[in-house]
Short mmCIF file of C-alpha atoms and ligand atoms in Angstrom, two decimals:
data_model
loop_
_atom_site.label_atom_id
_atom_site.label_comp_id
_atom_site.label_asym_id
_atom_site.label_seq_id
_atom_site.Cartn_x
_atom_site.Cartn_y
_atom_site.Cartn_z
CA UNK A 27 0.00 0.00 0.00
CA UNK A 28 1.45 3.39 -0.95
CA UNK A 29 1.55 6.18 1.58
CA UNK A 30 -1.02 8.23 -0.54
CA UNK A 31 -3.68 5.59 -0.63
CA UNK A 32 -3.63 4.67 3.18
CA UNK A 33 -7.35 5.71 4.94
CA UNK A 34 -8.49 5.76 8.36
CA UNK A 35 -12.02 5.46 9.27
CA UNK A 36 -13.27 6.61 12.51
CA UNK A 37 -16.69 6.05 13.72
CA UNK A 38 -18.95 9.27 14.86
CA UNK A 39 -15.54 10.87 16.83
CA UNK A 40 -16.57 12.80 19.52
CA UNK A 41 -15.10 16.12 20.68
CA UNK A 42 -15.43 16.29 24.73
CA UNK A 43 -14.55 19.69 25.45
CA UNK A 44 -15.34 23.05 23.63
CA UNK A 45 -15.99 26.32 22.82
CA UNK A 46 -18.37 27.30 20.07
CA UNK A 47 -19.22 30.63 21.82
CA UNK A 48 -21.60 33.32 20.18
CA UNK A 49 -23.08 35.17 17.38
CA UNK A 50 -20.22 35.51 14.02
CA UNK A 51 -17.68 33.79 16.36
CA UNK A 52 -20.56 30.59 16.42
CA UNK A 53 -21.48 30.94 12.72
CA UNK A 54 -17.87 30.77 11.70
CA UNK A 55 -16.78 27.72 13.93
CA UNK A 56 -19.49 25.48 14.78
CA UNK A 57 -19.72 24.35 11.36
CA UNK A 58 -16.52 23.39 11.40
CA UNK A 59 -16.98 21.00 14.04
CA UNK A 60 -20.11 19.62 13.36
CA UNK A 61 -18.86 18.81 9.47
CA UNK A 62 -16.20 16.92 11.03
CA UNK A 63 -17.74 15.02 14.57
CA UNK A 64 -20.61 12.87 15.50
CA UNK A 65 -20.92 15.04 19.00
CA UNK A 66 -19.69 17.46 21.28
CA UNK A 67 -20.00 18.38 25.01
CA UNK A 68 -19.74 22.54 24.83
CA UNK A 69 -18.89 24.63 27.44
CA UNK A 70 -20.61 27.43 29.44
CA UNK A 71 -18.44 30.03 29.49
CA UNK A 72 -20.05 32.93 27.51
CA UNK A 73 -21.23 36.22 28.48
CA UNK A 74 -23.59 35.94 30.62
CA UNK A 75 -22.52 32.43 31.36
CA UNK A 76 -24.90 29.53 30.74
CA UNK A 77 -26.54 28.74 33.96
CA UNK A 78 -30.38 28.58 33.71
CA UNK A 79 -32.82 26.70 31.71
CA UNK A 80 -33.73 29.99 29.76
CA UNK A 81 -30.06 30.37 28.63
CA UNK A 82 -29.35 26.98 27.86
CA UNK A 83 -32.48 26.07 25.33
CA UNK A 84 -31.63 29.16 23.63
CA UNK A 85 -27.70 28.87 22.89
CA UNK A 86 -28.58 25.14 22.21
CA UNK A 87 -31.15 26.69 19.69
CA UNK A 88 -28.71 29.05 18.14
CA UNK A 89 -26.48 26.06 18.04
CA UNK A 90 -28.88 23.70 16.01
CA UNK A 91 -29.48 26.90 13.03
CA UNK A 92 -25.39 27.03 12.73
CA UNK A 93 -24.99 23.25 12.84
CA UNK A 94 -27.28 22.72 9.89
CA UNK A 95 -28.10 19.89 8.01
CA UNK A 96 -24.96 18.20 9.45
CA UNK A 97 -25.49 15.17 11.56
CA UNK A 98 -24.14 16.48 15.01
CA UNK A 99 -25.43 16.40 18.82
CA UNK A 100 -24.44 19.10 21.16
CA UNK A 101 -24.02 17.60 24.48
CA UNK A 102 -24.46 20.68 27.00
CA UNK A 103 -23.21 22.19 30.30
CA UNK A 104 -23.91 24.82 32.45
CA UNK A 105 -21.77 26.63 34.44
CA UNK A 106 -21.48 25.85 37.65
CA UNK A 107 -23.50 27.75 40.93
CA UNK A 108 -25.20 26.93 44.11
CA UNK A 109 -28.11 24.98 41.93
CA UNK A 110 -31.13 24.01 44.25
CA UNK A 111 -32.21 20.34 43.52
CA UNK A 112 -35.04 21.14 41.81
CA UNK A 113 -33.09 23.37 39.40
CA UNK A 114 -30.79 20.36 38.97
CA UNK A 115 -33.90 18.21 38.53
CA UNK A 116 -35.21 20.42 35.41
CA UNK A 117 -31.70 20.89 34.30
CA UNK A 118 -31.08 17.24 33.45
CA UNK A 119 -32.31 15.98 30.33
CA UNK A 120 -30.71 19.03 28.76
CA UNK A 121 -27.14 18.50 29.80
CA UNK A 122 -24.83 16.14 29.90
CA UNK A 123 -22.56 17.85 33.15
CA UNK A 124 -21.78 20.60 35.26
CA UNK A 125 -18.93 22.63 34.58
CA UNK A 126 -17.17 24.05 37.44
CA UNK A 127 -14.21 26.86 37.27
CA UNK A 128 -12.89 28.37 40.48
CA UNK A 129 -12.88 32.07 39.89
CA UNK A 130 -11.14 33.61 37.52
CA UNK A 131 -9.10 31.21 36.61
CA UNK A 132 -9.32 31.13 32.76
CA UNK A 133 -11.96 32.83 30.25
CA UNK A 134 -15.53 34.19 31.63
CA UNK A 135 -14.72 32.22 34.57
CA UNK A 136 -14.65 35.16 36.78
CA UNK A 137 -18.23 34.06 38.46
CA UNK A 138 -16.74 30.76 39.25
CA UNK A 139 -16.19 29.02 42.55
CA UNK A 140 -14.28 31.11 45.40
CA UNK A 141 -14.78 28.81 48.08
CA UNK A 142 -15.24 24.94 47.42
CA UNK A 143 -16.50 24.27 50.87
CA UNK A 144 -19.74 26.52 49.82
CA UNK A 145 -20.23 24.48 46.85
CA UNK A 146 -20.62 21.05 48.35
CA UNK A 147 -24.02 21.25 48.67
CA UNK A 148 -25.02 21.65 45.17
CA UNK A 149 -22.26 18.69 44.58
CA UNK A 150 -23.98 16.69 46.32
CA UNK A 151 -27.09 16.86 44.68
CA UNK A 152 -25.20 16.59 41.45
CA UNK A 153 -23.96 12.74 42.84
CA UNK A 154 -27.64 11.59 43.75
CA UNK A 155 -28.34 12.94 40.22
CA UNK A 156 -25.94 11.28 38.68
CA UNK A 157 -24.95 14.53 36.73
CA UNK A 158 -21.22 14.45 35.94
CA UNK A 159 -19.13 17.21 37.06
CA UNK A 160 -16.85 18.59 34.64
CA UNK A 161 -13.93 20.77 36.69
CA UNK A 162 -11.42 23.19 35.16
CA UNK A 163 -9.05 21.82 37.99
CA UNK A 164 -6.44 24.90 38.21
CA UNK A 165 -5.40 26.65 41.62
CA UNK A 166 -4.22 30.34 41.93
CA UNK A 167 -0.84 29.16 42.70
CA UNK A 168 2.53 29.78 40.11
CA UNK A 169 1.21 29.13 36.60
CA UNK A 170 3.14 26.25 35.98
CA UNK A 171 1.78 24.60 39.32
CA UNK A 172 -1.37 25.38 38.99
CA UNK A 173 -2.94 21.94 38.24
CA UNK A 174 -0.52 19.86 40.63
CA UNK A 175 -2.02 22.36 43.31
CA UNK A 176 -5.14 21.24 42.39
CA UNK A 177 -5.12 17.71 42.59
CA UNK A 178 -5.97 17.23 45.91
CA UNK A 179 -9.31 19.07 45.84
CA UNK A 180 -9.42 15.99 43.08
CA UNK A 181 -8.91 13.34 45.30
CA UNK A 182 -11.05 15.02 48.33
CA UNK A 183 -13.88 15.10 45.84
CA UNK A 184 -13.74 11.43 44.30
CA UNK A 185 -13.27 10.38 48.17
CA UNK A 186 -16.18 12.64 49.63
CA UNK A 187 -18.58 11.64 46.33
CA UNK A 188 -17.90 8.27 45.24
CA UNK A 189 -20.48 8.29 42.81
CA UNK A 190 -20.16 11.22 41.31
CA UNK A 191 -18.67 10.71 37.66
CA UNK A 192 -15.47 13.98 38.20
CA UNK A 193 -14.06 14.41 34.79
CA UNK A 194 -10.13 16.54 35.01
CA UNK A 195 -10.74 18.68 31.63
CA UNK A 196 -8.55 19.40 29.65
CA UNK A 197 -5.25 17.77 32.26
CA UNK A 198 -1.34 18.05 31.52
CA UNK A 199 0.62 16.69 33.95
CA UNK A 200 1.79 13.18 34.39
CA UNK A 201 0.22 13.47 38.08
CA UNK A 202 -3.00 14.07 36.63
CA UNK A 203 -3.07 10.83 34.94
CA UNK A 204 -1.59 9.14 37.80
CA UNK A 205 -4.98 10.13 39.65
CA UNK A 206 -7.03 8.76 37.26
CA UNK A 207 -5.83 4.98 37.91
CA UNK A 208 -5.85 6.11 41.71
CA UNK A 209 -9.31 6.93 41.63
CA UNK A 210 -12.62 4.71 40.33
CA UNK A 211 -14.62 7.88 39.78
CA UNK A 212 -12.33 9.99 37.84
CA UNK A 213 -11.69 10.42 34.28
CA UNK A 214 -10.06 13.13 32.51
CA UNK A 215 -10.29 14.85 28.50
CA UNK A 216 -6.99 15.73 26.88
CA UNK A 217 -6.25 18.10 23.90
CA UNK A 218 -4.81 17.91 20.69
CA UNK A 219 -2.00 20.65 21.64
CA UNK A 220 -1.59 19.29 25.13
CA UNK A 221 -0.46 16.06 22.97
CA UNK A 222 1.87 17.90 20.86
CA UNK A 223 3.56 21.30 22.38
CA UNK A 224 5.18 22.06 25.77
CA UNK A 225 6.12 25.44 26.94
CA UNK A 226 9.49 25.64 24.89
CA UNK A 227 6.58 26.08 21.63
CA UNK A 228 4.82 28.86 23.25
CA UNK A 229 7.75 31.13 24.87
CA UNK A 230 11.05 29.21 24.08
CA UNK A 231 11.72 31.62 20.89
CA UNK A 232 9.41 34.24 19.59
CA UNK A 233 6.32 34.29 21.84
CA UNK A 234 3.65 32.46 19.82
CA UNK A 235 0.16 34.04 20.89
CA UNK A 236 -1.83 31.39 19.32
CA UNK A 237 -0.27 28.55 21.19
CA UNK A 238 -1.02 30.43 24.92
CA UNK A 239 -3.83 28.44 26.27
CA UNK A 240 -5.09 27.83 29.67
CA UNK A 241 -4.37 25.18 31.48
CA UNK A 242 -0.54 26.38 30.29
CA UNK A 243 1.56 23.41 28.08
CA UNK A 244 3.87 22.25 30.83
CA UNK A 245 7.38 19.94 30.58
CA UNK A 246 8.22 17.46 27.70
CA UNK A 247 7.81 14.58 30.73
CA UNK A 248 4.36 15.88 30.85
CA UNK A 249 3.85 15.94 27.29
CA UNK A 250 5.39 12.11 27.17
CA UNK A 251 2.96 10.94 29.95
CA UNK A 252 -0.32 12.46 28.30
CA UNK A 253 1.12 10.98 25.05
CA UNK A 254 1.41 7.53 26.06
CA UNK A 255 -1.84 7.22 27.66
CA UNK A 256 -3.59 8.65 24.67
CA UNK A 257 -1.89 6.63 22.12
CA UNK A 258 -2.61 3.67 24.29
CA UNK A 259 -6.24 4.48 24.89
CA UNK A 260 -5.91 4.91 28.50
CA UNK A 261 -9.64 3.52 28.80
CA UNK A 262 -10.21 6.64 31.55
CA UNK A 263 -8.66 9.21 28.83
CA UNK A 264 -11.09 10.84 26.02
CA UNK A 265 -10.14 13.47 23.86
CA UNK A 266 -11.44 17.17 24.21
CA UNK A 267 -10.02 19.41 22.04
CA UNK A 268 -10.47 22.82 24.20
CA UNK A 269 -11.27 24.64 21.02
CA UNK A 270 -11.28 28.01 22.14
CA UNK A 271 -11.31 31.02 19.41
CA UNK A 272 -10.55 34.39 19.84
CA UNK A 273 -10.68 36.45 17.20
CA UNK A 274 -6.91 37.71 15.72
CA UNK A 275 -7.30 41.40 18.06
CA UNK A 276 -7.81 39.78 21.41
CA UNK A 277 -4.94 37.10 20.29
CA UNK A 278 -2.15 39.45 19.01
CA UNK A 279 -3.07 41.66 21.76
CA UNK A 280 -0.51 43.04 24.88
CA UNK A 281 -2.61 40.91 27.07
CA UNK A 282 -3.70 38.27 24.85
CA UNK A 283 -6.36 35.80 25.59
CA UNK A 284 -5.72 32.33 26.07
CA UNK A 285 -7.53 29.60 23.77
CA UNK A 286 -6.04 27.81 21.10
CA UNK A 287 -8.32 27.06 18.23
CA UNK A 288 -8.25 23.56 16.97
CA UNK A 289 -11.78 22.94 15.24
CA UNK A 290 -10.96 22.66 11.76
CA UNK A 291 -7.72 20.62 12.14
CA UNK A 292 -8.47 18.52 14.99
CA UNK A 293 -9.36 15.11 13.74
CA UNK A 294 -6.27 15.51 10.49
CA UNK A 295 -3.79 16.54 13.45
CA UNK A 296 -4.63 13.28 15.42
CA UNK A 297 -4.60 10.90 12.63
CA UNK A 298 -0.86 12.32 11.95
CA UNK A 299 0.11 11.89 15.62
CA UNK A 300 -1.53 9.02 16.23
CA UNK A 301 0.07 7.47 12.89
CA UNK A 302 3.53 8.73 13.51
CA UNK A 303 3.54 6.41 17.09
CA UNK A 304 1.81 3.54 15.02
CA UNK A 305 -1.32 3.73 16.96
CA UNK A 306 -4.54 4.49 14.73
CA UNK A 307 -5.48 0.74 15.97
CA UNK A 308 -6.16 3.31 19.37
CA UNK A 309 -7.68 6.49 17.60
CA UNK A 310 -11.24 4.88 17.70
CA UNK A 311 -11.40 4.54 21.44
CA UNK A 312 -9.65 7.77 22.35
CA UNK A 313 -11.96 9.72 20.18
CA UNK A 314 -14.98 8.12 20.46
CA UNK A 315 -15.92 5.07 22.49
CA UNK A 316 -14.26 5.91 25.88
CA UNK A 317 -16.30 9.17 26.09
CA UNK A 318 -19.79 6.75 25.01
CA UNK A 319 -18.74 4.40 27.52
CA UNK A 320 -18.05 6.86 30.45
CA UNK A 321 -21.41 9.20 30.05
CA UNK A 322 -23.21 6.45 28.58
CA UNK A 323 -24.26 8.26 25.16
CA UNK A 324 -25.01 6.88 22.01
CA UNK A 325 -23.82 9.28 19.37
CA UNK A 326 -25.41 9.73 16.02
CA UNK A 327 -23.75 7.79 13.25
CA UNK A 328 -20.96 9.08 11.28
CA UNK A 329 -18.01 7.65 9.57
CA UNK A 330 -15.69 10.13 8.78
CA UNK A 331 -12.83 8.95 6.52
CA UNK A 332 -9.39 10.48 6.60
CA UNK A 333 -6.71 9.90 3.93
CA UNK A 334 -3.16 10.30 3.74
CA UNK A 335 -3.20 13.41 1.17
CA UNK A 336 -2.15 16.36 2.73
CA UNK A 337 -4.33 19.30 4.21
CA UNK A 338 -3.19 23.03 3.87
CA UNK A 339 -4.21 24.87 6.63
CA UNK A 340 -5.88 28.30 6.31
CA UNK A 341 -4.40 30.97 7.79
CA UNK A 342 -7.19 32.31 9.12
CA UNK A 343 -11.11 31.10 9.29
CA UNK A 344 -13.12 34.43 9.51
CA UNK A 345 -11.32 36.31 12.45
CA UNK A 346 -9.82 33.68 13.82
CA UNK A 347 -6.12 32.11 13.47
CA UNK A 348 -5.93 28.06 13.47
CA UNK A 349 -3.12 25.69 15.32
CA UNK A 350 -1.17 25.05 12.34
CA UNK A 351 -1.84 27.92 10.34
CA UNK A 352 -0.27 27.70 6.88
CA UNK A 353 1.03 24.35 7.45
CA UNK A 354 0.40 21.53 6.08
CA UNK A 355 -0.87 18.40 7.97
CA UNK A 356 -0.62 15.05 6.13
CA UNK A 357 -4.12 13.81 6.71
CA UNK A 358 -7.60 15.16 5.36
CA UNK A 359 -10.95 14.37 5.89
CA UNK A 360 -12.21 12.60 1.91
CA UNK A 361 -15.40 11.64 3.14
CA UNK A 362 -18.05 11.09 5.68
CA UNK A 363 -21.00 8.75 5.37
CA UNK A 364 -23.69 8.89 8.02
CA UNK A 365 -27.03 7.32 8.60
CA UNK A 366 -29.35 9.02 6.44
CA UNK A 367 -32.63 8.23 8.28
CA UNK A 368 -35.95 7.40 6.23
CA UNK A 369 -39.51 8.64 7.45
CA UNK A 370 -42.34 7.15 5.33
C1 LIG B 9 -10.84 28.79 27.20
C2 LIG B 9 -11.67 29.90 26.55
O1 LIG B 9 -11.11 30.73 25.85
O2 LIG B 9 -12.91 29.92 26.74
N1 LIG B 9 -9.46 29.14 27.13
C3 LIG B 9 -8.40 28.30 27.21
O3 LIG B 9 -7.28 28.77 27.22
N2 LIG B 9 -8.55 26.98 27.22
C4 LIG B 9 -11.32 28.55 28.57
C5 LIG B 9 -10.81 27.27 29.19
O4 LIG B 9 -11.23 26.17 28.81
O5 LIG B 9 -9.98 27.35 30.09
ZN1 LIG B 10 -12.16 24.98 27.66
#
C-alpha cells in the first residue's frame, strides 16, 4: 500500500470539550466541528454564562441553526452555581454535566467558585443525580503549578462523592493521569495541543500568541505521559479538544487571551500523531468510544474517513487564526458517510 492511498475510518468521533461561543464567532466555527464530529460536550463560558434553563435552550437553539443539516449532537453544560435540587432536577435531560471553574481562573470564569466548601451542597445533589461534574481543575498558585495544586481538591472530591462521575478537563501533567488509575470515579479529557507542544513552543523563541492556552503546556515529561496514555487508549482518557477562538485582536493583543483554536484541524492533526507512534489501531477509542462508555451516550452515526493526502491549513477562518496555520498536515478528511434516516 502506498503512503497516498492509506485511509483511516473513525466512527462518529466525539469532541469532549469546547468552545463554540456566540453570534459571528458561532457561525464561523461550529460548522466546522459539526462537518467533522458525530458530538460534542460545549462549554458554558459565555457572556452571561450559561446557567439557567432559559439560557441553555436558547444557545442550544442558536447552536442547532449554525450546525445545519450536518449530523451532530451538542451535548451541554452549564456553568457551575449553588443549583437548588429542583433546578438540577429540570436541568437534566438538557445537559450532559456541570462545569465548574474556580474564579477567575481562565476565560468568563470570573463568576466561578471562590470557596469549594460553599459548593458542596449543590455537589452533592449533582452525585444523587448522577450529573457528571466537569472541573477546570487549576489553583491560583505559580502558573506552571497550577494543576498539581489542584489535585488534591481531586482526590477530596472522588473520596467525599464516590459516585459522582469527576471528569479533570482538559489535564497536563503526568500526576494528573496518575490520579485517574488512583481513583474509580475519575476520568479526565486531553487536547490535541496538550499532545503535541510544551512550553518551549509557546515562549522558548518568539512568543507564539496562538499557542497560549489555559491550562498552560507544561514539561516534555508531561507531554510524554499524556502521550502515552492517549496513544494507548488509557480507557479513563477521552479526547477534548479545548477549542477556544478568539478572534486575531484579542490574540495578538498586549494581554492576549488564552484559547487555542483547533476545530478545523483537529481530527487531520490526530490521525498524523496518532500514525507517527503507530497507533490508529487506538484512535477509535480515544476519540470516540471511551467518552460513550463513560457518560453512557449513544452518538449519532458518522463515519468520517481520513486519507493520507495532505491538508493546507488556512491561515485564518473568519477572524480567527488556526493551530497550524499555513502548514500543512498530512491527513484530510475525503469523506463522511452517516445514517441518512428514512420517514415514510
Ligand atoms: C478557554 C476559553 O477561551 O474559553 N481558554 C483556554 O485557554 N482553554 C477557557 C478554558 O477552557 O480554560
Ligand atoms: Zn475549555
Amino acid at each position: 500500500m502506498t503512503n497516498q492511498t492509506k485511509q483511516v475510518v473513525i466512527n462518529s468521533p466525539l469532541d469532549m470539550h469546547l468552545h463554540f461561543r456566540e453570534g459571528a464567532m458561532a457561525q464561523t466555527v461550529i460548522p466546522l466541528t459539526s462537518h467533522a464530529f458525530a458530538g460534542g460536550v460545549i462549554m458554558p463560558n459565555l457572556v452571561p454564562v450559561v446557567d439557567n434553563l432559559e439560557r441553555l435552550t436558547g444557545y442550544l437553539q442558536e447552536i442547532k441553526t449554525n450546525v445545519g443539516q450536518d449530523v451532530f449532537e451538542p451535548y451541554m453544560t452549564v456553568f457551575f452555581k449553588n443549583y437548588t435540587y429542583q433546578e438540577l432536577e429540570q436541568l437534566k435531560p438538557y445537559i450532559l454535566g456541570v462545569k465548574l471553574y474556580p474564579a477567575g481562573v481562565t476565560t468568563n470564569s470570573e463568576n466561578g467558585v471562590a470557596a469549594l466548601n460553599h459548593a458542596e451542597a449543590t455537589i452533592k445533589y449533582l452525585e444523587e443525580l448522577e450529573i457528571p461534574l466537569l472541573v477546570h481543575g487549576e489553583t491560583h498558585g505559580f502558573v506552571m503549578d497550577r494543576e498539581k495544586l489542584f489535585l488534591p481538591i481531586f482526590e477530596h472530591l472522588a473520596q467525599k462523592f464516590p459516585q459522582l462521575k469527576i471528569i479533570m478537563e482538559h489535564i497536563t501533567t503526568a500526576e494528573a493521569i496518575s490520579l485517574l488509575d488512583r481513583y474509580e470515579n475519575i476520568y479526565a479529557t486531553v487536547t490535541l495541543h496538550h499532545l503535541i507542544i510544551t512550553l518551549d513552543d509557546l515562549a522558548g523563541g518568539l512568543l507564539r500568541p496562538h499557542l497560549f492556552c489555559k491550562p498552560i503546556p507544561k514539561r516534555p515529561e508531561d507531554r510524554a505521559a499524556l502521550l502515552d496514555a492517549a496513544i494507548k487508549a488509557h480507557p479513563k482518557l477521552m479526547f477534548g479538544s479545548d477549542s477556544a477562538p478568539h478572534p486575531l485582536d484579542k490574540k495578538e493583543a498586549c494581554g492576549c487571551a488564552a484559547g487555542i483554536f483547533t476545530a478545523p484541524i483537529a481530527l487531520q492533526a490526530l490521525v498524523e500523531l496518532f500514525d507517527r507512534h503507530q497507533a490508529i489501531a487506538n484512535l477509535q477509542a480515544f476519540v470516540s468510544d471511551h467518552a460513550q462508555r463513560i457518560y453512557g451516550i449513544q452518538p449519532p452515526q458518522k463515519s468520517v474517513t481520513l486519507v493520507a493526502t495532505p491538508f493546507k491549513v488556512p491561515s485564518m477562518y473568519g477572524t480567527v487564526t488556526p493551530m497550524f496555520a499555513n502548514q500543512e498536515i498530512s491527513w484530510s478528511i475525503a469523506r463522511i458517510d452517516t445514517a441518512i434516516s428514512c420517514s415514510l
